[in-house]
Amino acid sequence: MSRTRRKGKKPEYKFRNTNRAIIYLRVSSEEQAKNAHGLESQRSACERLCKERTWIVEAVFCDPGASGWANGDRPQFLKMMEFIRKDPNVNLVFYDYSRFFRDTRRALNEFIKLDELGIYSVSVCNQSIDCR
């Protein structure tokens, strides 16, 4: 992945074209774990998207009972980012933006980090939104 800068323009990131994917799942409460936003339904939806795109799921990172507002109680998110730094030749799939981060500023900061690594990320529920 490389980044080029033209005078007066934002950096342009080069994204990899890969069929490898990782999945990130999160629920913030026991109640969510049991309803439609539960871990199993999120995982099923993410795996279905990967199958449709012929992506091979390399790893699944899951934070049950983790706040969407905090970093500290999301150990699997941190492990996922470490995984990506070591092996950036993957796409990132997550169920919904609310499962990724609720705090917009934090979410944007994480997407910038992913962009810099050349990671294509996609939300199952909002596939038309380009996370890059």
Coordinates of N, CA, C and O in Angstrom, one line a residue:
M1 N 0.9 -1.2 0.0 CA 0.0 0.0 0.0 C 0.9 1.2 0.0 O 1.9 1.3 0.7
S2 N 0.6 2.2 -0.8 CA 1.3 3.4 -0.8 C 0.4 4.6 -0.8 O -0.8 4.5 -1.2
R3 N 1.0 5.7 -0.4 CA 0.2 6.9 -0.3 C 0.9 8.0 -1.1 O 2.1 8.2 -1.0
T4 N 0.2 8.6 -2.0 CA 0.8 9.7 -2.8 C 0.1 11.0 -2.4 O -1.1 11.0 -2.1
R5 N 0.8 12.1 -2.4 CA 0.2 13.4 -2.1 C 0.5 14.4 -3.3 O 1.6 14.5 -3.7
R6 N -0.6 14.9 -3.8 CA -0.5 16.0 -4.8 C -0.6 17.3 -4.1 O -1.3 17.4 -3.1
K7 N 0.1 18.3 -4.6 CA 0.1 19.6 -4.0 C -1.3 20.1 -3.8 O -2.1 20.2 -4.7
G8 N -1.7 20.4 -2.5 CA -3.0 21.0 -2.2 C -4.1 20.0 -2.1 O -5.2 20.3 -1.9
K9 N -3.8 18.7 -2.2 CA -4.8 17.6 -2.2 C -4.6 16.7 -1.1 O -3.5 16.6 -0.6
K10 N -5.7 16.0 -0.7 CA -5.6 15.0 0.4 C -4.8 13.8 -0.1 O -4.7 13.5 -1.3
P11 N -4.2 13.0 0.8 CA -3.5 11.8 0.3 C -4.4 10.8 -0.3 O -5.6 10.7 0.0
E12 N -3.9 10.1 -1.3 CA -4.6 9.0 -2.0 C -4.0 7.7 -1.5 O -2.8 7.5 -1.6
Y13 N -4.9 6.8 -1.1 CA -4.4 5.5 -0.6 C -4.7 4.5 -1.6 O -5.7 4.5 -2.3
K14 N -3.8 3.5 -1.7 CA -3.9 2.4 -2.6 C -4.4 1.2 -1.7 O -3.8 0.8 -0.7
F15 N -5.5 0.6 -2.1 CA -6.1 -0.5 -1.4 C -5.8 -1.8 -2.1 O -5.8 -1.9 -3.3
R16 N -5.5 -2.8 -1.3 CA -5.2 -4.1 -1.8 C -6.4 -4.8 -2.4 O -7.5 -4.6 -2.0
N17 N -6.2 -5.6 -3.4 CA -7.2 -6.4 -4.0 C -7.0 -7.8 -3.5 O -6.1 -8.5 -4.0
T18 N -7.7 -8.3 -2.5 CA -7.5 -9.6 -1.9 C -8.8 -10.3 -1.6 O -9.8 -9.7 -1.5
N19 N -8.7 -11.6 -1.6 CA -9.9 -12.4 -1.3 C -9.9 -12.9 0.2 O -10.7 -13.7 0.5
R20 N -9.0 -12.4 1.0 CA -8.9 -12.7 2.4 C -9.6 -11.7 3.2 O -9.6 -10.5 2.9
A21 N -10.3 -12.2 4.3 CA -11.1 -11.3 5.1 C -10.9 -11.7 6.6 O -10.7 -12.8 6.9
I22 N -11.1 -10.7 7.4 CA -11.3 -10.9 8.8 C -12.6 -10.3 9.2 O -13.1 -9.3 8.6
I23 N -13.2 -10.8 10.3 CA -14.5 -10.3 10.8 C -14.3 -9.7 12.2 O -13.6 -10.3 13.0
Y24 N -15.0 -8.6 12.5 CA -15.1 -8.1 13.8 C -16.5 -8.0 14.3 O -17.4 -7.5 13.6
L25 N -16.8 -8.6 15.5 CA -18.1 -8.6 16.1 C -18.1 -8.0 17.4 O -17.1 -8.1 18.2
R26 N -19.2 -7.3 17.8 CA -19.3 -6.8 19.1 C -20.7 -6.6 19.6 O -21.6 -6.3 18.8
V27 N -21.0 -7.0 20.8 CA -22.3 -6.6 21.5 C -21.9 -6.0 22.8 O -20.9 -6.3 23.4
S28 N -22.8 -5.0 23.2 CA -22.4 -4.3 24.4 C -23.2 -4.8 25.7 O -22.8 -4.4 26.8
S29 N -24.1 -5.7 25.5 CA -24.9 -6.2 26.7 C -25.3 -7.6 26.4 O -25.4 -8.1 25.3
E30 N -25.7 -8.2 27.5 CA -26.2 -9.6 27.5 C -27.5 -9.6 26.7 O -27.8 -10.5 25.9
E31 N -28.3 -8.6 26.8 CA -29.6 -8.5 26.1 C -29.3 -8.5 24.6 O -30.0 -9.2 23.8
Q32 N -28.4 -7.7 24.1 CA -28.1 -7.6 22.7 C -27.6 -9.0 22.2 O -27.8 -9.4 21.1
A33 N -26.8 -9.7 23.1 CA -26.3 -11.0 22.7 C -27.4 -12.0 22.3 O -27.2 -12.9 21.6
K34 N -28.6 -11.7 22.9 CA -29.7 -12.6 22.7 C -30.7 -12.2 21.5 O -31.4 -13.0 21.0
N35 N -30.6 -10.9 21.1 CA -31.5 -10.5 20.1 C -30.9 -10.5 18.7 O -29.9 -11.1 18.5
A36 N -31.5 -9.7 17.8 CA -31.1 -9.8 16.4 C -29.7 -9.2 16.2 O -29.1 -9.5 15.2
H37 N -29.2 -8.5 17.2 CA -27.8 -8.0 17.0 C -26.8 -8.9 17.7 O -25.7 -8.5 18.0
G38 N -27.2 -10.1 18.1 CA -26.4 -11.0 18.8 C -25.2 -11.4 18.0 O -25.1 -11.2 16.8
L39 N -24.2 -12.0 18.7 CA -23.0 -12.4 18.0 C -23.2 -13.4 16.9 O -22.6 -13.2 15.8
E40 N -24.0 -14.4 17.1 CA -24.2 -15.4 16.1 C -24.9 -14.8 14.9 O -24.5 -15.2 13.7
S41 N -25.9 -13.9 15.0 CA -26.5 -13.4 13.9 C -25.6 -12.4 13.1 O -25.6 -12.4 11.9
Q42 N -24.7 -11.6 13.9 CA -23.7 -10.8 13.2 C -22.7 -11.6 12.4 O -22.4 -11.3 11.3
R43 N -22.3 -12.7 13.1 CA -21.3 -13.6 12.4 C -21.8 -14.2 11.2 O -21.2 -14.2 10.1
S44 N -23.1 -14.7 11.3 CA -23.7 -15.3 10.1 C -23.8 -14.3 8.9 O -23.5 -14.6 7.8
A45 N -24.2 -13.1 9.2 CA -24.4 -12.0 8.2 C -23.0 -11.7 7.6 O -22.9 -11.5 6.4
C46 N -22.0 -11.6 8.4 CA -20.7 -11.3 7.9 C -20.1 -12.4 7.1 O -19.5 -12.1 6.0
E47 N -20.3 -13.6 7.5 CA -19.8 -14.8 6.7 C -20.6 -14.9 5.4 O -20.0 -15.2 4.4
R48 N -21.9 -14.5 5.4 CA -22.6 -14.6 4.2 C -22.1 -13.5 3.2 O -21.9 -13.8 2.0
L49 N -21.8 -12.3 3.7 CA -21.2 -11.3 2.8 C -19.9 -11.8 2.2 O -19.6 -11.6 1.0
C50 N -19.0 -12.4 3.0 CA -17.7 -12.9 2.6 C -17.9 -14.0 1.5 O -17.2 -14.0 0.5
K51 N -18.9 -14.8 1.7 CA -19.2 -15.9 0.8 C -19.6 -15.3 -0.6 O -19.2 -15.7 -1.6
E52 N -20.5 -14.3 -0.5 CA -21.0 -13.6 -1.7 C -19.9 -13.0 -2.5 O -19.9 -13.0 -3.7
R53 N -18.9 -12.5 -1.8 CA -17.7 -11.8 -2.5 C -16.6 -12.8 -2.7 O -15.5 -12.3 -3.1
T54 N -16.8 -14.0 -2.4 CA -15.7 -15.1 -2.5 C -14.5 -14.8 -1.7 O -13.4 -15.1 -2.2
W55 N -14.7 -14.2 -0.5 CA -13.6 -13.9 0.4 C -13.5 -15.1 1.4 O -14.5 -15.6 1.8
I56 N -12.3 -15.4 1.7 CA -12.0 -16.5 2.7 C -11.8 -15.8 4.0 O -10.9 -15.0 4.2
V57 N -12.5 -16.3 5.0 CA -12.4 -15.7 6.4 C -11.2 -16.3 7.0 O -11.1 -17.5 7.3
E58 N -10.2 -15.4 7.4 CA -9.0 -15.9 8.0 C -9.1 -15.9 9.5 O -8.4 -16.7 10.2
A59 N -9.9 -14.9 10.1 CA -10.0 -14.8 11.5 C -11.2 -14.0 11.9 O -11.7 -13.2 11.1
V60 N -11.7 -14.3 13.1 CA -12.9 -13.6 13.6 C -12.5 -13.1 15.0 O -12.0 -13.8 15.8
F61 N -12.8 -11.8 15.2 CA -12.5 -11.2 16.5 C -13.8 -10.7 17.1 O -14.6 -10.1 16.4
C62 N -14.0 -11.1 18.4 CA -15.3 -10.9 19.0 C -15.2 -10.3 20.4 O -14.5 -10.8 21.2
D63 N -15.9 -9.2 20.6 CA -15.9 -8.5 21.9 C -17.3 -8.6 22.5 O -18.1 -7.7 22.2
P64 N -17.6 -9.6 23.2 CA -19.0 -9.7 23.9 C -19.0 -8.8 25.1 O -18.1 -8.7 25.9
G65 N -20.1 -8.1 25.2 CA -20.3 -7.2 26.4 C -19.3 -6.0 26.4 O -19.0 -5.5 27.5
A66 N -18.9 -5.5 25.3 CA -18.0 -4.4 25.2 C -18.7 -3.1 24.8 O -19.4 -3.1 23.8
S67 N -18.4 -2.0 25.4 CA -19.0 -0.8 25.1 C -18.5 -0.2 23.8 O -17.4 -0.4 23.4
G68 N -19.4 0.4 23.1 CA -19.1 1.0 21.8 C -18.4 2.3 22.0 O -17.9 3.0 21.0
W69 N -18.3 2.8 23.2 CA -17.7 4.1 23.5 C -16.3 4.0 24.0 O -15.6 5.0 23.9
A70 N -15.9 2.9 24.5 CA -14.6 2.8 25.2 C -13.6 1.9 24.4 O -14.0 1.0 23.6
N71 N -12.3 2.2 24.5 CA -11.3 1.4 24.0 C -10.8 0.3 24.9 O -10.6 -0.8 24.5
G72 N -10.8 0.6 26.2 CA -10.2 -0.2 27.2 C -10.8 -1.6 27.4 O -10.1 -2.6 27.7
D73 N -12.1 -1.7 27.2 CA -12.8 -3.0 27.4 C -13.0 -3.7 26.1 O -14.0 -4.5 26.0
R74 N -12.2 -3.4 25.1 CA -12.4 -4.1 23.8 C -11.1 -4.8 23.4 O -10.4 -4.4 22.4
P75 N -10.7 -5.8 24.1 CA -9.4 -6.5 23.9 C -9.3 -7.1 22.5 O -8.2 -7.1 21.9
Q76 N -10.4 -7.6 22.0 CA -10.4 -8.3 20.7 C -10.2 -7.2 19.5 O -9.6 -7.5 18.5
F77 N -10.8 -6.0 19.7 CA -10.6 -5.0 18.7 C -9.1 -4.7 18.6 O -8.5 -4.5 17.6
L78 N -8.4 -4.5 19.8 CA -7.0 -4.3 19.8 C -6.2 -5.4 19.2 O -5.2 -5.2 18.4
K79 N -6.6 -6.6 19.5 CA -5.9 -7.8 18.8 C -6.1 -7.8 17.3 O -5.2 -8.1 16.6
M80 N -7.3 -7.4 16.9 CA -7.6 -7.3 15.5 C -6.7 -6.3 14.8 O -6.1 -6.5 13.7
M81 N -6.5 -5.1 15.4 CA -5.7 -4.1 14.8 C -4.2 -4.6 14.8 O -3.5 -4.3 13.8
E82 N -3.8 -5.3 15.8 CA -2.5 -5.9 15.8 C -2.3 -6.9 14.7 O -1.3 -6.9 14.0
F83 N -3.3 -7.7 14.5 CA -3.3 -8.7 13.4 C -3.1 -8.0 12.1 O -2.3 -8.4 11.2
I84 N -3.9 -6.9 11.9 CA -3.9 -6.2 10.6 C -2.5 -5.5 10.4 O -2.0 -5.5 9.3
R85 N -1.9 -5.0 11.4 CA -0.6 -4.4 11.3 C 0.4 -5.4 10.8 O 1.3 -5.1 10.0
K86 N 0.3 -6.6 11.4 CA 1.2 -7.7 11.0 C 0.9 -8.3 9.6 O 1.8 -8.7 8.9
D87 N -0.3 -8.4 9.3 CA -0.7 -9.0 8.0 C -1.8 -8.1 7.4 O -3.0 -8.4 7.5
P88 N -1.5 -7.0 6.7 CA -2.5 -6.1 6.2 C -3.1 -6.6 4.8 O -3.9 -5.8 4.3
N89 N -2.9 -7.8 4.4 CA -3.4 -8.2 3.1 C -4.8 -8.9 3.4 O -5.0 -10.1 3.0
V90 N -5.7 -8.1 4.0 CA -7.0 -8.6 4.3 C -8.1 -7.5 4.1 O -7.7 -6.3 4.1
N91 N -9.3 -7.9 4.0 CA -10.5 -7.0 4.0 C -11.1 -7.1 5.4 O -11.0 -8.2 6.0
L92 N -11.7 -6.1 5.9 CA -12.3 -6.1 7.2 C -13.8 -6.0 7.1 O -14.3 -5.1 6.4
V93 N -14.5 -7.0 7.6 CA -16.0 -7.0 7.6 C -16.5 -6.9 9.0 O -16.1 -7.6 9.9
F94 N -17.5 -6.0 9.1 CA -18.2 -5.9 10.4 C -19.7 -5.7 10.1 O -20.1 -5.3 9.0
Y95 N -20.5 -6.0 11.2 CA -21.9 -6.0 10.9 C -22.5 -4.6 10.7 O -23.2 -4.4 9.7
D96 N -22.3 -3.6 11.5 CA -22.9 -2.3 11.4 C -21.9 -1.3 12.1 O -21.1 -1.7 12.9
Y97 N -22.0 -0.1 11.7 CA -21.2 1.0 12.2 C -21.3 1.1 13.7 O -20.3 1.3 14.4
S98 N -22.5 0.8 14.3 CA -22.7 0.9 15.7 C -21.9 -0.3 16.4 O -21.6 -0.2 17.6
R99 N -21.6 -1.3 15.7 CA -20.9 -2.4 16.3 C -19.4 -2.1 16.2 O -18.6 -2.7 16.9
F100 N -19.0 -1.2 15.3 CA -17.6 -0.9 15.2 C -17.2 0.1 16.3 O -16.3 -0.1 17.1
F101 N -17.8 1.3 16.3 CA -17.6 2.3 17.3 C -18.9 3.2 17.3 O -19.4 3.5 16.2
R102 N -19.3 3.7 18.4 CA -20.4 4.6 18.5 C -19.9 6.1 18.5 O -20.6 6.9 18.0
D103 N -18.7 6.3 18.9 CA -18.1 7.6 19.0 C -17.5 7.9 17.6 O -16.6 7.2 17.1
T104 N -18.1 8.8 16.9 CA -17.8 9.1 15.5 C -16.3 9.5 15.3 O -15.6 9.0 14.4
R105 N -15.8 10.3 16.2 CA -14.4 10.7 16.1 C -13.4 9.5 16.2 O -12.5 9.3 15.5
R106 N -13.7 8.6 17.2 CA -12.9 7.4 17.4 C -13.0 6.5 16.2 O -12.0 6.0 15.7
A107 N -14.2 6.4 15.7 CA -14.4 5.5 14.5 C -13.6 6.1 13.3 O -12.9 5.3 12.6
L108 N -13.7 7.4 13.1 CA -13.0 8.0 12.0 C -11.5 7.8 12.1 O -10.7 7.5 11.2
N109 N -11.0 8.0 13.4 CA -9.5 7.7 13.6 C -9.1 6.3 13.3 O -8.1 6.1 12.7
E110 N -10.0 5.4 13.6 CA -9.6 4.0 13.3 C -9.7 3.7 11.8 O -8.9 3.0 11.3
F111 N -10.7 4.3 11.1 CA -10.7 4.2 9.7 C -9.5 4.8 9.0 O -9.0 4.3 8.0
I112 N -9.0 5.9 9.5 CA -7.8 6.5 9.0 C -6.7 5.5 9.1 O -5.9 5.3 8.2
K113 N -6.5 4.9 10.3 CA -5.5 3.9 10.5 C -5.6 2.8 9.5 O -4.6 2.3 8.9
L114 N -6.8 2.3 9.3 CA -7.1 1.2 8.3 C -6.7 1.7 6.9 O -6.1 0.9 6.1
D115 N -7.1 2.9 6.5 CA -6.8 3.4 5.2 C -5.3 3.5 5.0 O -4.8 3.1 3.9
E116 N -4.6 3.9 6.0 CA -3.1 4.0 5.9 C -2.5 2.7 5.6 O -1.4 2.6 5.0
L117 N -3.1 1.6 6.1 CA -2.6 0.3 5.9 C -3.1 -0.4 4.7 O -2.8 -1.5 4.3
G118 N -4.0 0.3 4.0 CA -4.6 -0.2 2.7 C -5.7 -1.2 2.9 O -5.9 -2.1 2.0
I119 N -6.4 -1.2 4.0 CA -7.4 -2.1 4.4 C -8.8 -1.7 3.8 O -9.2 -0.6 4.2
Y120 N -9.4 -2.5 3.1 CA -10.8 -2.2 2.6 C -11.7 -2.8 3.7 O -11.6 -3.9 4.1
S121 N -12.6 -1.9 4.2 CA -13.5 -2.3 5.3 C -14.9 -2.1 4.8 O -15.2 -1.1 4.1
V122 N -15.8 -3.0 5.2 CA -17.2 -2.9 4.8 C -18.1 -3.3 5.9 O -17.9 -4.3 6.6
S123 N -19.2 -2.6 6.0 CA -20.3 -2.9 7.0 C -21.4 -3.7 6.2 O -21.8 -3.3 5.2
V124 N -21.8 -4.8 6.8 CA -22.8 -5.7 6.2 C -24.1 -4.9 6.0 O -24.7 -4.9 5.0
C125 N -24.5 -4.1 7.0 CA -25.7 -3.3 6.9 C -25.7 -2.1 6.1 O -26.7 -1.5 5.7
N126 N -24.5 -1.6 5.8 CA -24.4 -0.4 5.0 C -23.3 -0.5 3.9 O -22.4 0.2 3.8
Q127 N -23.5 -1.5 3.0 CA -22.5 -1.8 2.0 C -22.3 -0.7 1.0 O -21.2 -0.6 0.4
S128 N -23.3 0.1 0.9 CA -23.1 1.2 -0.1 C -22.2 2.4 0.4 O -21.8 3.2 -0.4
I129 N -22.0 2.4 1.7 CA -21.1 3.4 2.3 C -19.7 2.9 2.2 O -19.3 1.9 2.7
D130 N -18.8 3.7 1.5 CA -17.4 3.4 1.4 C -16.7 3.8 2.6 O -16.6 5.0 2.9
C131 N -16.2 2.9 3.4 CA -15.5 3.2 4.7 C -14.1 3.9 4.4 O -13.6 4.4 5.4
R132 N -13.6 3.9 3.2 CA -12.3 4.4 3.0 C -12.3 5.9 3.0 O -13.0 6.6 2.5

